[in-house]
Amino acid sequence: MSSQERTWKTIESGPHTYEEALHPVVRKNYGKWKYHEIPKPGVLKHVAESGDAIWTVRAGTPRQDTVDKVRLLCDIADKYSDGYLRFTVRNNVEFLTPNGENVEPMIAELESLGFPVGGTGMCVSAVSHTQGWLHCDIPATDASGVVKSMMDTVYNEFKDMQMPNKVRLSTSCCSINCGGQADIAVVVKHTRPPRINHDHLVKTCELPKAVARCPVAAIRPTVVDGKKSLMVDEAKCICCGACFGACPAMEINHPEHSKFAVWVGGKNSNARSKPSTMSLVAHNLPNNPPRWPEVTEVVGRILTAYKAGGRPWERIGEWINRIGWKRFFEETGLQFDDNMIDSYRHARTTFNQSAHIRF
Ligand code: SF4
Ligand code: SF4
C-alpha cells in the first residue's frame, strides 16, 4: 500500500446559510429593529433603527400543499415581495414587502385563492401539529385531519384579534406529543397496554431496543414457544406507546382503545408569567374521523369560556390560575374526574432514570 498521504476536497452539501433567504431589508437591519406593530389582523409592520420599514403579510396554509399551490404562493412572492417568502412553524406562509402599497392587493389575492390572512396578535393561531401518516411510523390518527376540523371551527378567531391574548394550539398523533406545549393541546391517548404479536416480534424486534424505550421499565424479556420474546407488566404500563416506535410488534394502536385527550395551560414564553406545563382537562374522546366532532366541541367550549372570561393579556393558563380549576370546569361545562389530578409522587422510584437495559 502506498504511504502517500491522501488529500481530498470537501464538498459542502449542507443547507445554504440562512442569511441568503432573508429579504434584503431584513438582512440590512438584522437585530436592529426599533419597533413592530400590527396595523390589522394578518399584517405586521417592522420599523428599523435606520428608518427602513417592511411589512409582513401572514396567511394560513393547509400544511400539506400541492406543487400547484406552492407555485401559486411563489407567484405571489414574485409579484409583491421581491420573490421572498417563508413558512412558519405553524404552517403559515409570510410575505415581506418594503412597499406598503403592496399589502392590500396581496391580501386580496391570497384570500381569493383560499388562503385566510390572519394569525397575528390576540387571535387563535394556526395549529402546530405532527407528522401523522405522511412521515411517522407510529401515529394513531391523522393529525392533519383533526387540525383541519378544528381550524374550520375557529376560522373567524384566526382572522380576527378578539381573544384576551394569543392562543397557541397543537395536535399530536401519539402520546409522545411532537405537537408540544400549547394553550390547548389535543393529544392521542392510548387506553390499553400494547398487545404483543410474538410471531411478528421474533422477526422484527431488536429486543433490548424495545426494553430500553419504556420509561417505566414495564417491558421484560420472556420466552414464548421456545423463542426469546417480551412481555409487558400491565400494572406498570402507562400506555405511552413509546415501545411501538422501537418495535412494531408492540401493537398499541387500536380504533377503539386509542382515544384523544385535551390538555390546557401550556406556555413556552416567560412574558408576564413563568413558562408552564399543561394539565389534562378532557380524555377518552373518540378518535372519530373524518371530522372528530367530540374533540372540536371540547376545544370550542374552552375557547368560548376563555374569550368571555379572560382579562386582556391573560393566556389560558393564567386565566385558569386566576379563576381556579373549579370555575374552569363550571364555565367550560367539562367533567372533572380523578384521572385529571397529576401527582408524580413516587416518580423517582418508578420512572426509568437511565437508558440501562434490564436483561
Ligand atoms: S406525535 Fe407521535 S405519531 Fe405523531 S409524529 Fe410525533 S412521534 Fe410520530
Ligand atoms: S413503552 Fe409505554 S406503552 Fe410500552 S410498555 Fe412501556 S409504558 Fe407501556
Short mmCIF file of C-alpha atoms and ligand atoms in Angstrom, two decimals:
data_model
loop_
_atom_site.label_atom_id
_atom_site.label_comp_id
_atom_site.label_asym_id
_atom_site.label_seq_id
_atom_site.Cartn_x
_atom_site.Cartn_y
_atom_site.Cartn_z
CA MET A 1 0.00 0.00 0.00
CA SER A 2 1.31 3.44 -0.89
CA SER A 3 2.32 5.60 2.03
CA GLN A 4 1.48 8.71 0.03
CA GLU A 5 -0.87 10.96 2.01
CA ARG A 6 -4.34 11.14 0.53
CA THR A 7 -5.97 14.52 0.07
CA TRP A 8 -9.45 15.40 -0.98
CA LYS A 9 -11.60 18.46 -1.40
CA THR A 10 -14.54 18.72 0.94
CA ILE A 11 -17.80 19.11 -0.93
CA GLU A 12 -20.13 21.35 1.05
CA SER A 13 -23.51 19.66 0.81
CA GLY A 14 -25.38 21.18 3.77
CA PRO A 15 -28.05 23.85 3.62
CA HIS A 16 -27.20 27.34 2.46
CA THR A 17 -26.59 29.94 5.12
CA TYR A 18 -29.94 31.31 6.25
CA GLU A 19 -28.95 34.92 5.57
CA GLU A 20 -29.30 34.25 1.86
CA ALA A 21 -33.02 33.64 2.35
CA LEU A 22 -33.68 36.90 4.20
CA HIS A 23 -35.28 39.80 2.39
CA PRO A 24 -32.51 42.39 1.75
CA VAL A 25 -34.22 44.90 4.07
CA VAL A 26 -34.26 42.32 6.87
CA ARG A 27 -30.64 41.39 6.17
CA LYS A 28 -29.56 45.01 6.29
CA ASN A 29 -31.36 45.72 9.59
CA TYR A 30 -30.85 42.35 11.23
CA GLY A 31 -31.09 42.72 15.03
CA LYS A 32 -31.61 46.47 14.78
CA TRP A 33 -35.36 46.88 14.95
CA LYS A 34 -36.92 49.85 16.67
CA TYR A 35 -40.48 48.54 16.97
CA HIS A 36 -43.07 46.23 15.45
CA GLU A 37 -46.79 46.87 15.23
CA ILE A 38 -49.87 45.04 13.98
CA PRO A 39 -51.82 47.53 11.84
CA LYS A 40 -54.55 44.95 11.12
CA PRO A 41 -55.08 41.19 11.51
CA GLY A 42 -52.55 39.23 9.48
CA VAL A 43 -50.23 42.21 8.91
CA LEU A 44 -47.08 43.16 10.85
CA LYS A 45 -45.13 46.35 10.33
CA HIS A 46 -41.46 46.33 11.35
CA VAL A 47 -39.57 49.61 11.66
CA ALA A 48 -35.76 49.57 11.91
CA GLU A 49 -33.47 51.97 13.72
CA SER A 50 -32.23 53.05 10.28
CA GLY A 51 -35.75 54.25 9.44
CA ASP A 52 -36.41 51.36 6.99
CA ALA A 53 -39.83 49.76 7.23
CA ILE A 54 -41.05 46.39 5.99
CA TRP A 55 -44.47 44.75 6.16
CA THR A 56 -45.24 41.06 6.73
CA VAL A 57 -48.48 39.57 5.41
CA ARG A 58 -49.29 36.23 7.07
CA ALA A 59 -51.70 33.64 5.68
CA GLY A 60 -52.70 30.18 6.86
CA THR A 61 -51.97 27.16 4.66
CA PRO A 62 -53.27 23.59 4.93
CA ARG A 63 -49.67 22.43 5.57
CA GLN A 64 -49.92 19.65 3.04
CA ASP A 65 -49.63 21.80 -0.03
CA THR A 66 -49.61 20.58 -3.61
CA VAL A 67 -46.89 21.67 -6.00
CA ASP A 68 -49.51 23.79 -7.78
CA LYS A 69 -50.33 25.62 -4.52
CA VAL A 70 -46.66 26.23 -3.80
CA ARG A 71 -46.28 27.65 -7.32
CA LEU A 72 -49.22 29.98 -6.70
CA LEU A 73 -47.58 31.20 -3.48
CA CYS A 74 -44.27 31.72 -5.30
CA ASP A 75 -46.08 33.74 -7.99
CA ILE A 76 -47.48 35.99 -5.25
CA ALA A 77 -44.00 36.37 -3.78
CA ASP A 78 -42.60 37.32 -7.22
CA LYS A 79 -45.40 39.84 -7.71
CA TYR A 80 -45.46 41.55 -4.33
CA SER A 81 -42.50 40.63 -2.11
CA ASP A 82 -39.44 40.60 -4.37
CA GLY A 83 -39.56 36.80 -4.56
CA TYR A 84 -39.18 36.25 -0.78
CA LEU A 85 -41.49 34.14 1.37
CA ARG A 86 -41.13 31.95 4.42
CA PHE A 87 -43.12 29.27 6.20
CA THR A 88 -43.62 29.48 9.95
CA VAL A 89 -43.59 26.62 12.46
CA ARG A 90 -47.40 26.79 12.41
CA ASN A 91 -47.54 26.32 8.65
CA ASN A 92 -48.41 29.92 7.92
CA VAL A 93 -46.83 31.49 4.87
CA GLU A 94 -45.37 35.01 5.26
CA PHE A 95 -44.52 37.53 2.55
CA LEU A 96 -42.33 40.53 3.39
CA THR A 97 -42.51 43.71 1.36
CA PRO A 98 -40.87 47.10 1.91
CA ASN A 99 -43.66 48.63 -0.18
CA GLY A 100 -46.74 49.29 1.99
CA GLU A 101 -48.87 49.74 -1.10
CA ASN A 102 -48.46 46.03 -1.88
CA VAL A 103 -50.19 44.94 1.34
CA GLU A 104 -53.86 45.29 0.39
CA PRO A 105 -53.58 43.81 -3.13
CA MET A 106 -51.57 40.92 -1.68
CA ILE A 107 -54.25 40.24 0.95
CA ALA A 108 -56.98 40.35 -1.71
CA GLU A 109 -55.11 37.89 -3.92
CA LEU A 110 -54.32 35.48 -1.07
CA GLU A 111 -57.93 35.50 0.11
CA SER A 112 -59.23 34.97 -3.42
CA LEU A 113 -57.04 31.85 -3.66
CA GLY A 114 -58.43 30.49 -0.38
CA PHE A 115 -55.54 31.35 1.95
CA PRO A 116 -57.02 33.13 5.01
CA VAL A 117 -54.97 36.13 6.13
CA GLY A 118 -54.62 36.34 9.93
CA GLY A 119 -52.86 34.54 12.75
CA THR A 120 -51.31 37.65 14.33
CA GLY A 121 -51.69 39.17 17.80
CA MET A 122 -54.64 38.29 20.06
CA CYS A 123 -56.03 35.51 17.89
CA VAL A 124 -56.20 31.76 17.67
CA SER A 125 -53.07 30.90 15.72
CA ALA A 126 -52.78 28.13 13.17
CA VAL A 127 -52.27 24.73 14.81
CA SER A 128 -48.77 23.39 15.23
CA HIS A 129 -49.08 19.69 14.54
CA THR A 130 -47.23 16.49 13.99
CA GLN A 131 -46.18 14.35 11.07
CA GLY A 132 -49.02 11.86 11.10
CA TRP A 133 -49.30 9.26 8.40
CA LEU A 134 -47.09 11.17 5.97
CA HIS A 135 -43.77 10.91 7.78
CA CYS A 136 -44.07 8.93 11.02
CA ASP A 137 -44.39 5.21 11.59
CA ILE A 138 -46.45 5.20 14.81
CA PRO A 139 -49.37 7.67 14.55
CA ALA A 140 -52.73 6.60 15.93
CA THR A 141 -54.63 9.23 13.99
CA ASP A 142 -54.35 11.68 11.14
CA ALA A 143 -53.19 14.82 12.94
CA SER A 144 -53.70 16.99 9.88
CA GLY A 145 -57.34 15.88 9.61
CA VAL A 146 -58.00 16.80 13.24
CA VAL A 147 -56.34 20.17 12.64
CA LYS A 148 -58.45 20.84 9.55
CA SER A 149 -61.62 20.06 11.54
CA MET A 150 -60.58 22.35 14.41
CA MET A 151 -59.47 25.20 12.17
CA ASP A 152 -62.79 25.12 10.32
CA THR A 153 -64.49 25.86 13.65
CA VAL A 154 -62.07 28.63 14.71
CA TYR A 155 -61.65 30.20 11.26
CA ASN A 156 -63.03 33.59 12.38
CA GLU A 157 -60.86 33.56 15.50
CA PHE A 158 -57.80 33.12 13.24
CA LYS A 159 -58.79 36.12 11.12
CA ASP A 160 -59.80 38.45 13.99
CA MET A 161 -57.87 39.57 17.04
CA GLN A 162 -60.68 39.30 19.58
CA MET A 163 -59.19 36.91 22.16
CA PRO A 164 -57.75 38.11 25.52
CA ASN A 165 -54.27 37.10 24.30
CA LYS A 166 -52.75 34.84 21.68
CA VAL A 167 -53.96 31.23 21.75
CA ARG A 168 -51.49 28.58 20.64
CA LEU A 169 -52.96 25.23 19.64
CA SER A 170 -51.19 21.95 18.95
CA THR A 171 -52.20 18.47 17.90
CA SER A 172 -50.23 15.24 18.28
CA CYS A 173 -50.93 11.86 16.76
CA CYS A 174 -49.45 9.85 19.66
CA SER A 175 -48.68 10.48 23.33
CA ILE A 176 -45.06 11.33 22.55
CA ASN A 177 -46.59 14.70 21.68
CA CYS A 178 -44.37 16.20 18.99
CA GLY A 179 -47.00 18.96 18.79
CA GLY A 180 -45.59 20.24 22.06
CA GLN A 181 -46.72 22.65 24.74
CA ALA A 182 -49.68 24.84 23.86
CA ASP A 183 -52.51 26.82 25.41
CA ILE A 184 -54.72 23.97 24.18
CA ALA A 185 -53.16 20.69 23.04
CA VAL A 186 -55.04 17.78 21.52
CA VAL A 187 -53.05 14.59 22.06
CA VAL A 188 -53.71 10.93 21.32
CA LYS A 189 -54.02 8.85 24.49
CA HIS A 190 -53.86 5.09 24.34
CA THR A 191 -56.06 3.49 26.99
CA ARG A 192 -54.78 -0.08 26.81
CA PRO A 193 -51.25 -1.53 27.06
CA PRO A 194 -49.78 -2.93 23.84
CA ARG A 195 -50.77 -6.40 22.73
CA ILE A 196 -47.63 -8.26 21.69
CA ASN A 197 -47.59 -10.02 18.35
CA HIS A 198 -45.00 -12.69 19.25
CA ASP A 199 -44.75 -14.14 15.73
CA HIS A 200 -44.02 -10.71 14.36
CA LEU A 201 -41.73 -9.81 17.26
CA VAL A 202 -39.21 -12.62 16.73
CA LYS A 203 -38.74 -11.49 13.13
CA THR A 204 -38.62 -7.72 13.55
CA CYS A 205 -37.65 -6.66 17.06
CA GLU A 206 -34.26 -5.81 18.49
CA LEU A 207 -35.36 -6.78 21.99
CA PRO A 208 -33.04 -4.53 24.04
CA LYS A 209 -34.11 -1.56 21.98
CA ALA A 210 -37.79 -2.09 22.86
CA VAL A 211 -36.94 -2.72 26.54
CA ALA A 212 -34.85 0.44 26.74
CA ARG A 213 -37.64 2.55 25.25
CA CYS A 214 -40.03 2.02 28.17
CA PRO A 215 -39.99 4.98 30.58
CA VAL A 216 -41.37 2.90 33.49
CA ALA A 217 -39.45 -0.33 32.92
CA ALA A 218 -42.63 -2.28 32.22
CA ILE A 219 -41.15 -4.44 29.44
CA ARG A 220 -39.44 -7.69 30.47
CA PRO A 221 -37.73 -10.44 28.50
CA THR A 222 -39.54 -13.75 28.35
CA VAL A 223 -39.69 -16.92 26.26
CA VAL A 224 -42.71 -17.82 24.12
CA ASP A 225 -42.86 -21.17 22.27
CA GLY A 226 -39.18 -21.64 22.93
CA LYS A 227 -38.20 -18.30 21.38
CA LYS A 228 -36.94 -15.16 23.06
CA SER A 229 -39.69 -12.58 23.29
CA LEU A 230 -41.02 -9.78 25.51
CA MET A 231 -43.85 -9.30 27.98
CA VAL A 232 -45.47 -6.16 29.41
CA ASP A 233 -46.20 -5.65 33.10
CA GLU A 234 -49.65 -4.12 32.61
CA ALA A 235 -49.80 -2.81 36.18
CA LYS A 236 -46.81 -0.59 35.44
CA CYS A 237 -47.52 0.31 31.80
CA ILE A 238 -48.66 3.91 31.33
CA CYS A 239 -49.80 3.26 27.73
CA CYS A 240 -47.42 5.84 26.30
CA GLY A 241 -46.78 3.94 23.05
CA ALA A 242 -43.03 4.60 23.09
CA CYS A 243 -42.24 0.90 22.62
CA PHE A 244 -44.28 0.78 19.42
CA GLY A 245 -41.81 3.22 17.89
CA ALA A 246 -38.96 0.81 18.60
CA CYS A 247 -40.84 -2.38 17.80
CA PRO A 248 -43.91 -2.64 15.52
CA ALA A 249 -44.87 -5.91 17.21
CA MET A 250 -45.86 -3.95 20.37
CA GLU A 251 -49.28 -3.30 18.88
CA ILE A 252 -50.84 -0.42 20.79
CA ASN A 253 -52.78 1.47 18.11
CA HIS A 254 -56.41 0.43 18.13
CA PRO A 255 -59.53 2.07 16.64
CA GLU A 256 -61.41 1.75 19.94
CA HIS A 257 -58.68 1.99 22.55
CA SER A 258 -56.62 4.84 21.10
CA LYS A 259 -58.51 7.95 22.21
CA PHE A 260 -57.97 11.68 22.38
CA ALA A 261 -57.17 13.85 25.39
CA VAL A 262 -57.20 17.63 25.67
CA TRP A 263 -54.61 19.48 27.76
CA VAL A 264 -54.58 23.20 28.59
CA GLY A 265 -52.40 25.91 30.03
CA GLY A 266 -49.02 25.24 28.41
CA LYS A 267 -46.83 28.24 27.72
CA ASN A 268 -43.24 28.41 26.49
CA SER A 269 -42.68 32.14 26.85
CA ASN A 270 -41.76 33.89 30.07
CA ALA A 271 -43.74 37.04 29.23
CA ARG A 272 -45.79 38.22 32.25
CA SER A 273 -45.58 34.78 33.95
CA LYS A 274 -43.27 31.78 34.02
CA PRO A 275 -43.42 29.08 31.34
CA SER A 276 -45.94 26.42 32.38
CA THR A 277 -46.73 22.80 31.62
CA MET A 278 -50.14 21.59 30.51
CA SER A 279 -52.88 19.93 32.55
CA LEU A 280 -55.37 17.30 31.41
CA VAL A 281 -58.98 18.52 31.22
CA ALA A 282 -60.72 16.01 28.94
CA HIS A 283 -59.94 12.46 27.91
CA ASN A 284 -61.47 9.33 26.44
CA LEU A 285 -62.67 11.38 23.47
CA PRO A 286 -63.21 9.08 20.50
CA ASN A 287 -60.77 9.05 17.61
CA ASN A 288 -63.61 9.80 15.25
CA PRO A 289 -62.64 10.68 11.65
CA PRO A 290 -63.30 12.44 9.36
CA ARG A 291 -64.40 15.43 11.49
CA TRP A 292 -63.64 14.48 15.14
CA PRO A 293 -66.75 16.34 16.43
CA GLU A 294 -66.17 15.42 20.10
CA VAL A 295 -62.66 16.91 20.05
CA THR A 296 -63.67 20.11 18.27
CA GLU A 297 -66.57 20.56 20.70
CA VAL A 298 -64.25 20.44 23.73
CA VAL A 299 -61.80 22.91 22.13
CA GLY A 300 -64.72 25.20 21.25
CA ARG A 301 -66.04 25.16 24.84
CA ILE A 302 -62.65 26.13 26.25
CA LEU A 303 -62.18 28.94 23.73
CA THR A 304 -65.69 30.31 24.31
CA ALA A 305 -65.23 30.41 28.10
CA TYR A 306 -61.75 31.94 27.81
CA LYS A 307 -62.89 34.59 25.35
CA ALA A 308 -65.77 35.55 27.64
CA GLY A 309 -63.86 35.48 30.93
CA GLY A 310 -60.17 36.12 30.23
CA ARG A 311 -58.78 39.54 31.05
CA PRO A 312 -56.71 41.41 28.46
CA TRP A 313 -53.23 39.83 28.10
CA GLU A 314 -54.11 36.72 30.12
CA ARG A 315 -53.03 33.50 28.42
CA ILE A 316 -55.28 30.49 29.00
CA GLY A 317 -53.11 29.10 31.84
CA GLU A 318 -53.03 32.50 33.56
CA TRP A 319 -56.81 32.81 33.26
CA ILE A 320 -57.24 29.38 34.88
CA ASN A 321 -54.78 30.22 37.65
CA ARG A 322 -56.80 33.34 38.46
CA ILE A 323 -60.29 31.77 38.43
CA GLY A 324 -59.26 28.32 39.79
CA TRP A 325 -59.93 24.84 38.38
CA LYS A 326 -63.38 24.60 39.95
CA ARG A 327 -64.61 27.59 38.00
CA PHE A 328 -62.79 26.43 34.85
CA PHE A 329 -64.80 23.20 34.84
CA GLU A 330 -68.04 25.06 35.66
CA GLU A 331 -67.55 27.62 32.91
CA THR A 332 -66.49 25.17 30.21
CA GLY A 333 -69.05 22.52 31.21
CA LEU A 334 -66.33 19.84 31.05
CA GLN A 335 -66.46 16.95 33.51
CA PHE A 336 -63.72 16.68 36.11
CA ASP A 337 -62.58 13.24 37.25
CA ASP A 338 -59.74 11.96 39.40
CA ASN A 339 -57.65 10.88 36.39
CA MET A 340 -57.01 14.57 35.92
CA ILE A 341 -55.13 15.01 39.17
CA ASP A 342 -51.48 15.00 38.25
CA SER A 343 -49.47 13.51 41.04
CA TYR A 344 -45.95 12.47 40.22
CA ARG A 345 -45.47 11.03 43.70
CA HIS A 346 -43.16 8.01 43.54
CA ALA A 347 -41.91 9.11 40.12
CA ARG A 348 -38.31 8.94 41.34
CA THR A 349 -38.61 5.26 42.07
CA THR A 350 -40.89 4.15 39.25
CA PHE A 351 -39.75 6.21 36.25
CA ASN A 352 -36.84 4.87 34.30
CA GLN A 353 -33.93 7.09 35.27
CA SER A 354 -31.45 5.82 32.68
CA ALA A 355 -31.13 4.00 29.37
CA HIS A 356 -29.84 0.96 31.30
CA ILE A 357 -31.03 -2.27 29.70
CA ARG A 358 -32.54 -4.72 32.15
CA PHE A 359 -31.77 -8.10 30.58
S1 SF4 B 1 -46.74 12.72 17.75
FE1 SF4 B 1 -46.06 10.58 17.76
S2 SF4 B 1 -47.00 9.63 15.94
FE2 SF4 B 1 -47.14 11.84 15.70
S3 SF4 B 1 -45.33 12.40 14.51
FE3 SF4 B 1 -44.77 12.61 16.68
S4 SF4 B 1 -43.85 10.61 17.28
FE4 SF4 B 1 -44.97 10.34 15.32
S1 SF4 B 2 -43.17 1.90 26.48
FE1 SF4 B 2 -45.09 2.80 27.19
S2 SF4 B 2 -46.69 1.56 26.18
FE2 SF4 B 2 -44.79 0.42 26.02
S3 SF4 B 2 -44.83 -0.95 27.79
FE3 SF4 B 2 -43.69 0.88 28.42
S4 SF4 B 2 -45.23 2.23 29.35
FE4 SF4 B 2 -46.34 0.64 28.18
#
